[in-house]
Tab-separated table of C-alpha atoms in Angstrom:
chain	number	residue	atom	x	y	z
E	240	THR	CA	17.625	-11.361	-2.302
E	241	GLN	CA	15.116	-8.613	-2.948
E	242	LEU	CA	12.126	-9.074	-5.207
E	243	LEU	CA	13.194	-5.994	-7.161
E	244	GLU	CA	16.907	-5.613	-7.846
E	245	GLN	CA	18.185	-2.205	-8.827
E	246	SER	CA	21.470	-1.552	-10.572
E	247	PRO	CA	23.806	0.055	-10.215
E	248	GLN	CA	23.640	0.790	-6.502
E	249	PHE	CA	25.594	3.996	-6.959
E	250	LEU	CA	26.270	6.196	-9.972
E	251	SER	CA	28.436	9.302	-10.143
E	252	ILE	CA	28.508	11.338	-13.362
E	253	GLN	CA	29.320	14.819	-14.614
E	254	GLU	CA	26.662	17.347	-15.480
E	255	GLY	CA	25.492	16.908	-19.067
E	256	GLU	CA	26.111	13.161	-19.242
E	257	ASN	CA	23.390	10.562	-19.704
E	258	LEU	CA	22.595	7.751	-17.279
E	259	THR	CA	20.403	4.685	-17.052
E	260	VAL	CA	19.138	2.939	-13.928
E	261	TYR	CA	17.710	-0.569	-14.057
E	262	CYS	CA	15.073	-2.372	-12.025
E	263	ASN	CA	14.849	-6.127	-12.566
E	264	SER	CA	12.877	-9.055	-11.224
E	265	SER	CA	11.980	-12.638	-12.056
E	266	SER	CA	8.348	-11.849	-11.186
E	267	VAL	CA	5.688	-10.284	-13.367
E	268	PHE	CA	4.278	-6.959	-12.192
E	269	SER	CA	0.897	-5.444	-12.886
E	270	SER	CA	2.381	-1.987	-12.421
E	271	LEU	CA	5.677	-0.398	-11.582
E	272	GLN	CA	6.532	2.982	-10.128
E	273	TRP	CA	9.620	5.154	-9.866
E	274	TYR	CA	10.282	7.486	-6.956
E	275	ARG	CA	13.041	10.005	-6.240
E	276	GLN	CA	14.185	10.709	-2.719
E	277	GLU	CA	16.313	13.673	-1.693
E	278	PRO	CA	18.330	13.777	1.544
E	279	GLY	CA	16.171	14.342	4.603
E	280	GLU	CA	12.921	13.870	2.722
E	281	GLY	CA	10.545	11.075	1.809
E	282	PRO	CA	10.328	9.504	-1.655
E	283	VAL	CA	8.293	11.388	-4.253
E	284	LEU	CA	6.446	9.580	-7.034
E	285	LEU	CA	7.794	10.306	-10.529
E	286	VAL	CA	5.793	7.949	-12.726
E	287	THR	CA	3.649	4.814	-12.866
E	288	VAL	CA	3.806	2.366	-15.788
E	289	VAL	CA	1.209	-0.340	-16.242
E	290	THR	CA	1.467	-1.714	-19.803
E	291	GLY	CA	4.244	-3.976	-21.074
E	292	GLY	CA	6.469	-2.020	-23.453
E	293	GLU	CA	5.140	1.295	-22.213
E	294	VAL	CA	7.412	4.323	-22.449
E	295	LYS	CA	6.745	7.511	-20.509
E	296	LYS	CA	8.674	10.755	-20.637
E	297	LEU	CA	8.946	13.376	-17.952
E	298	LYS	CA	11.086	16.216	-19.326
E	299	ARG	CA	14.614	14.720	-19.485
E	300	LEU	CA	13.556	11.456	-17.793
E	301	THR	CA	12.412	8.469	-19.852
E	302	PHE	CA	10.821	5.453	-18.176
E	303	GLN	CA	10.311	2.114	-19.850
E	304	PHE	CA	8.400	-0.956	-18.710
E	305	GLY	CA	9.676	-4.225	-20.179
E	306	ASP	CA	7.523	-6.146	-22.624
E	307	ALA	CA	7.208	-9.037	-20.185
E	308	ARG	CA	6.515	-6.633	-17.283
E	309	LYS	CA	9.439	-8.012	-15.277
E	310	ASP	CA	11.782	-5.071	-15.567
E	311	SER	CA	11.973	-1.330	-15.999
E	312	SER	CA	14.542	1.328	-16.731
E	313	LEU	CA	14.956	5.012	-16.064
E	314	HIS	CA	17.073	7.050	-18.472
E	315	ILE	CA	18.126	10.618	-17.753
E	316	THR	CA	19.378	12.734	-20.623
E	317	ALA	CA	21.836	15.565	-20.005
E	318	ALA	CA	21.806	15.093	-16.240
E	319	GLN	CA	21.844	18.154	-13.995
E	320	PRO	CA	22.913	18.518	-10.339
E	321	GLY	CA	19.223	18.789	-9.449
E	322	ASP	CA	18.811	15.161	-10.574
E	323	THR	CA	20.966	14.043	-7.642
E	324	GLY	CA	19.096	11.723	-5.315
E	325	LEU	CA	18.065	8.180	-4.496
E	326	TYR	CA	15.944	6.585	-7.205
E	327	LEU	CA	13.612	3.807	-6.089
E	328	CYS	CA	11.533	1.467	-8.180
E	329	ALA	CA	8.458	-0.163	-6.646
E	330	GLY	CA	6.067	-2.696	-8.068
E	331	VAL	CA	2.881	-4.622	-7.489
E	332	GLU	CA	3.170	-8.288	-8.434
E	333	ALA	CA	0.570	-9.533	-10.891
E	334	ALA	CA	-0.842	-11.907	-8.284
E	335	GLY	CA	-0.198	-9.667	-5.299
E	336	ASN	CA	-1.780	-6.819	-3.415
E	337	LYS	CA	1.133	-4.902	-1.982
E	338	LEU	CA	3.763	-2.475	-3.192
E	339	THR	CA	7.350	-3.742	-2.915
E	340	PHE	CA	10.373	-1.453	-3.160
E	341	GLY	CA	13.758	-2.084	-4.684
E	342	GLY	CA	16.931	-1.213	-2.794
E	343	GLY	CA	17.493	2.021	-4.697
E	344	THR	CA	20.153	3.618	-6.878
E	345	ARG	CA	21.984	6.602	-5.502
E	346	VAL	CA	22.769	9.123	-8.271
E	347	LEU	CA	25.271	11.950	-7.885
E	348	VAL	CA	25.528	14.531	-10.645
E	349	LYS	CA	28.589	16.719	-10.275
E	350	PRO	CA	28.593	20.292	-11.630
Q	254	ASP	CA	0.596	22.639	2.545
Q	255	ALA	CA	1.874	19.178	3.292
Q	256	GLY	CA	-0.875	16.540	3.104
Q	257	ILE	CA	1.074	14.314	5.466
Q	258	THR	CA	3.185	15.271	8.448
Q	259	GLN	CA	5.299	13.218	10.812
Q	260	SER	CA	6.353	14.067	14.335
Q	261	PRO	CA	8.848	14.288	15.783
Q	262	ARG	CA	11.393	14.751	12.991
Q	263	HIS	CA	14.256	13.626	15.201
Q	264	LYS	CA	14.360	11.679	18.433
Q	265	VAL	CA	17.024	10.140	20.617
Q	266	THR	CA	15.843	7.635	23.180
Q	267	GLU	CA	17.314	5.105	25.555
Q	268	THR	CA	17.193	1.356	25.165
Q	269	GLY	CA	14.154	-0.153	26.834
Q	270	THR	CA	11.946	2.931	26.741
Q	271	PRO	CA	8.689	3.089	24.785
Q	272	VAL	CA	8.541	5.500	21.868
Q	273	THR	CA	5.568	6.695	19.823
Q	274	LEU	CA	5.815	8.273	16.395
Q	275	ARG	CA	2.889	10.146	14.901
Q	276	CYS	CA	1.651	10.438	11.332
Q	277	HIS	CA	-1.083	12.932	10.467
Q	278	GLN	CA	-2.779	13.313	7.084
Q	279	THR	CA	-5.213	15.859	5.707
Q	280	GLU	CA	-6.024	13.936	2.490
Q	281	ASN	CA	-8.694	11.637	3.946
Q	282	HIS	CA	-6.932	8.638	2.380
Q	283	ARG	CA	-8.038	5.225	3.555
Q	284	TYR	CA	-4.637	3.551	3.572
Q	285	MET	CA	-1.708	4.483	5.784
Q	286	TYR	CA	1.667	2.776	6.149
Q	287	TRP	CA	4.732	2.785	8.323
Q	288	TYR	CA	8.107	1.953	6.745
Q	289	ARG	CA	11.633	1.916	8.012
Q	290	GLN	CA	14.580	2.742	5.779
Q	291	ASP	CA	18.025	1.338	6.463
Q	292	PRO	CA	21.173	1.212	4.318
Q	293	GLY	CA	21.290	-2.001	2.328
Q	294	HIS	CA	17.653	-2.847	3.048
Q	295	GLY	CA	15.696	-0.155	1.286
Q	296	LEU	CA	12.174	0.549	2.481
Q	297	ARG	CA	10.589	-2.193	4.555
Q	298	LEU	CA	6.946	-2.241	5.593
Q	299	ILE	CA	6.311	-2.394	9.339
Q	300	HIS	CA	2.514	-2.112	9.603
Q	301	TYR	CA	-0.279	-0.674	7.572
Q	302	SER	CA	-3.885	0.400	8.086
Q	303	TYR	CA	-6.863	0.079	5.775
Q	304	GLY	CA	-9.303	2.018	7.922
Q	305	VAL	CA	-10.058	3.221	11.420
Q	306	LYS	CA	-9.088	0.456	13.842
Q	307	ASP	CA	-8.156	-1.811	10.911
Q	308	THR	CA	-4.452	-2.633	10.823
Q	309	ASP	CA	-2.214	-5.450	9.653
Q	310	LYS	CA	1.408	-6.508	9.917
Q	311	GLY	CA	4.104	-5.927	7.359
Q	312	GLU	CA	7.371	-7.771	6.855
Q	313	VAL	CA	9.237	-6.342	9.883
Q	314	SER	CA	6.532	-5.920	12.534
Q	315	ASP	CA	8.246	-7.543	15.545
Q	316	GLY	CA	8.711	-5.031	18.373
Q	317	TYR	CA	6.259	-2.535	16.877
Q	318	SER	CA	2.568	-1.843	17.364
Q	319	VAL	CA	0.232	0.618	15.688
Q	320	SER	CA	-3.079	2.303	16.313
Q	321	ARG	CA	-5.514	4.242	14.187
Q	322	SER	CA	-8.390	5.759	16.131
Q	323	LYS	CA	-9.109	8.459	13.541
Q	324	THR	CA	-8.813	8.531	9.762
Q	325	GLU	CA	-6.177	11.230	9.907
Q	326	ASP	CA	-3.826	9.776	12.532
Q	327	PHE	CA	-1.663	6.645	12.490
Q	328	LEU	CA	0.615	6.008	15.448
Q	329	LEU	CA	3.648	3.729	15.556
Q	330	THR	CA	4.843	2.545	18.966
Q	331	LEU	CA	8.120	0.871	19.776
Q	332	GLU	CA	7.145	-1.001	22.882
Q	333	SER	CA	10.683	-1.278	24.292
Q	334	ALA	CA	13.202	0.384	22.025
Q	335	THR	CA	16.350	-1.516	21.014
Q	336	SER	CA	19.449	-0.362	19.157
Q	337	SER	CA	18.362	-2.403	16.121
Q	338	GLN	CA	15.396	-0.067	15.810
Q	339	THR	CA	17.651	2.901	15.127
Q	340	SER	CA	16.456	3.921	11.694
Q	341	VAL	CA	14.591	6.483	9.624
Q	342	TYR	CA	10.855	5.908	9.791
Q	343	PHE	CA	8.504	6.993	7.021
Q	344	CYS	CA	4.760	7.222	6.989
Q	345	ALA	CA	2.912	6.973	3.680
Q	346	ILE	CA	-0.676	7.306	2.517
Q	347	SER	CA	-2.591	6.160	-0.552
Q	348	GLU	CA	-6.102	5.975	-1.898
Q	349	SER	CA	-5.757	2.353	-2.995
Q	350	ARG	CA	-4.150	-0.615	-1.235
Q	351	THR	CA	-1.396	-1.050	-3.791
Q	352	GLY	CA	-1.058	2.574	-4.847
Q	353	ALA	CA	-0.898	1.119	-8.346
Q	354	ILE	CA	-2.274	4.218	-10.033
Q	355	ASP	CA	-1.960	7.091	-7.582
Q	356	GLY	CA	1.222	5.977	-5.872
Q	357	TYR	CA	2.144	6.525	-2.265
Q	358	THR	CA	2.641	9.945	-0.695
Q	359	PHE	CA	5.366	9.915	1.929
Q	360	GLY	CA	6.012	12.084	4.921
Q	361	SER	CA	9.418	13.659	5.537
Q	362	GLY	CA	10.477	10.959	7.971
Q	363	THR	CA	11.501	10.609	11.611
Q	364	ARG	CA	15.125	9.886	12.399
Q	365	LEU	CA	15.170	7.738	15.524
Q	366	THR	CA	18.328	6.916	17.425
Q	367	VAL	CA	18.243	4.379	20.246
Q	368	VAL	CA	21.253	4.645	22.570
């Protein structure tokens, strides 16, 4: 069992649809990050959230950190084929000093 | 200009041979990391460095060693490659230990196949 559980593991949608990816844990995190990874490349940081209840927007992407700082979600509005990739959440436990990654959600947006 | 580069990008090697992967950064970041990425396991930390000649083990360090003789270079060595070490290896850098604010910057990866 991973410290950070992502769901779903795989998501296939049509262009223009909305999607939500979840990142859950039983631990409290001092901060949480979301990365996107494209085939043949390394993950690229999208956002960092540090305050419980925080919401950040990056164009059509909306990131939310749970009030209790145990979970996070990523919502994409009107998905485009360019949103296709592996989405990874990563967090630092409140009492820890390392970054732990979730298993990832693979998103496929069909034209 | 990429602030972090990995070499080689692809390598095929035989079981039992030593293999060294190189990570080079131009950002002067203190922290450097080696991860492996496998289906079903996500990214797992092998070793990390918090300064020149300062390194520590991650969660999957068995069979691997690292060295950092200069700020900009972090080497990962598979002492005697096994088929279970077939994977994609990523190097990452950060200014802080946890990357809590600035995040990690990853290289493009090295795909290693052990036959």
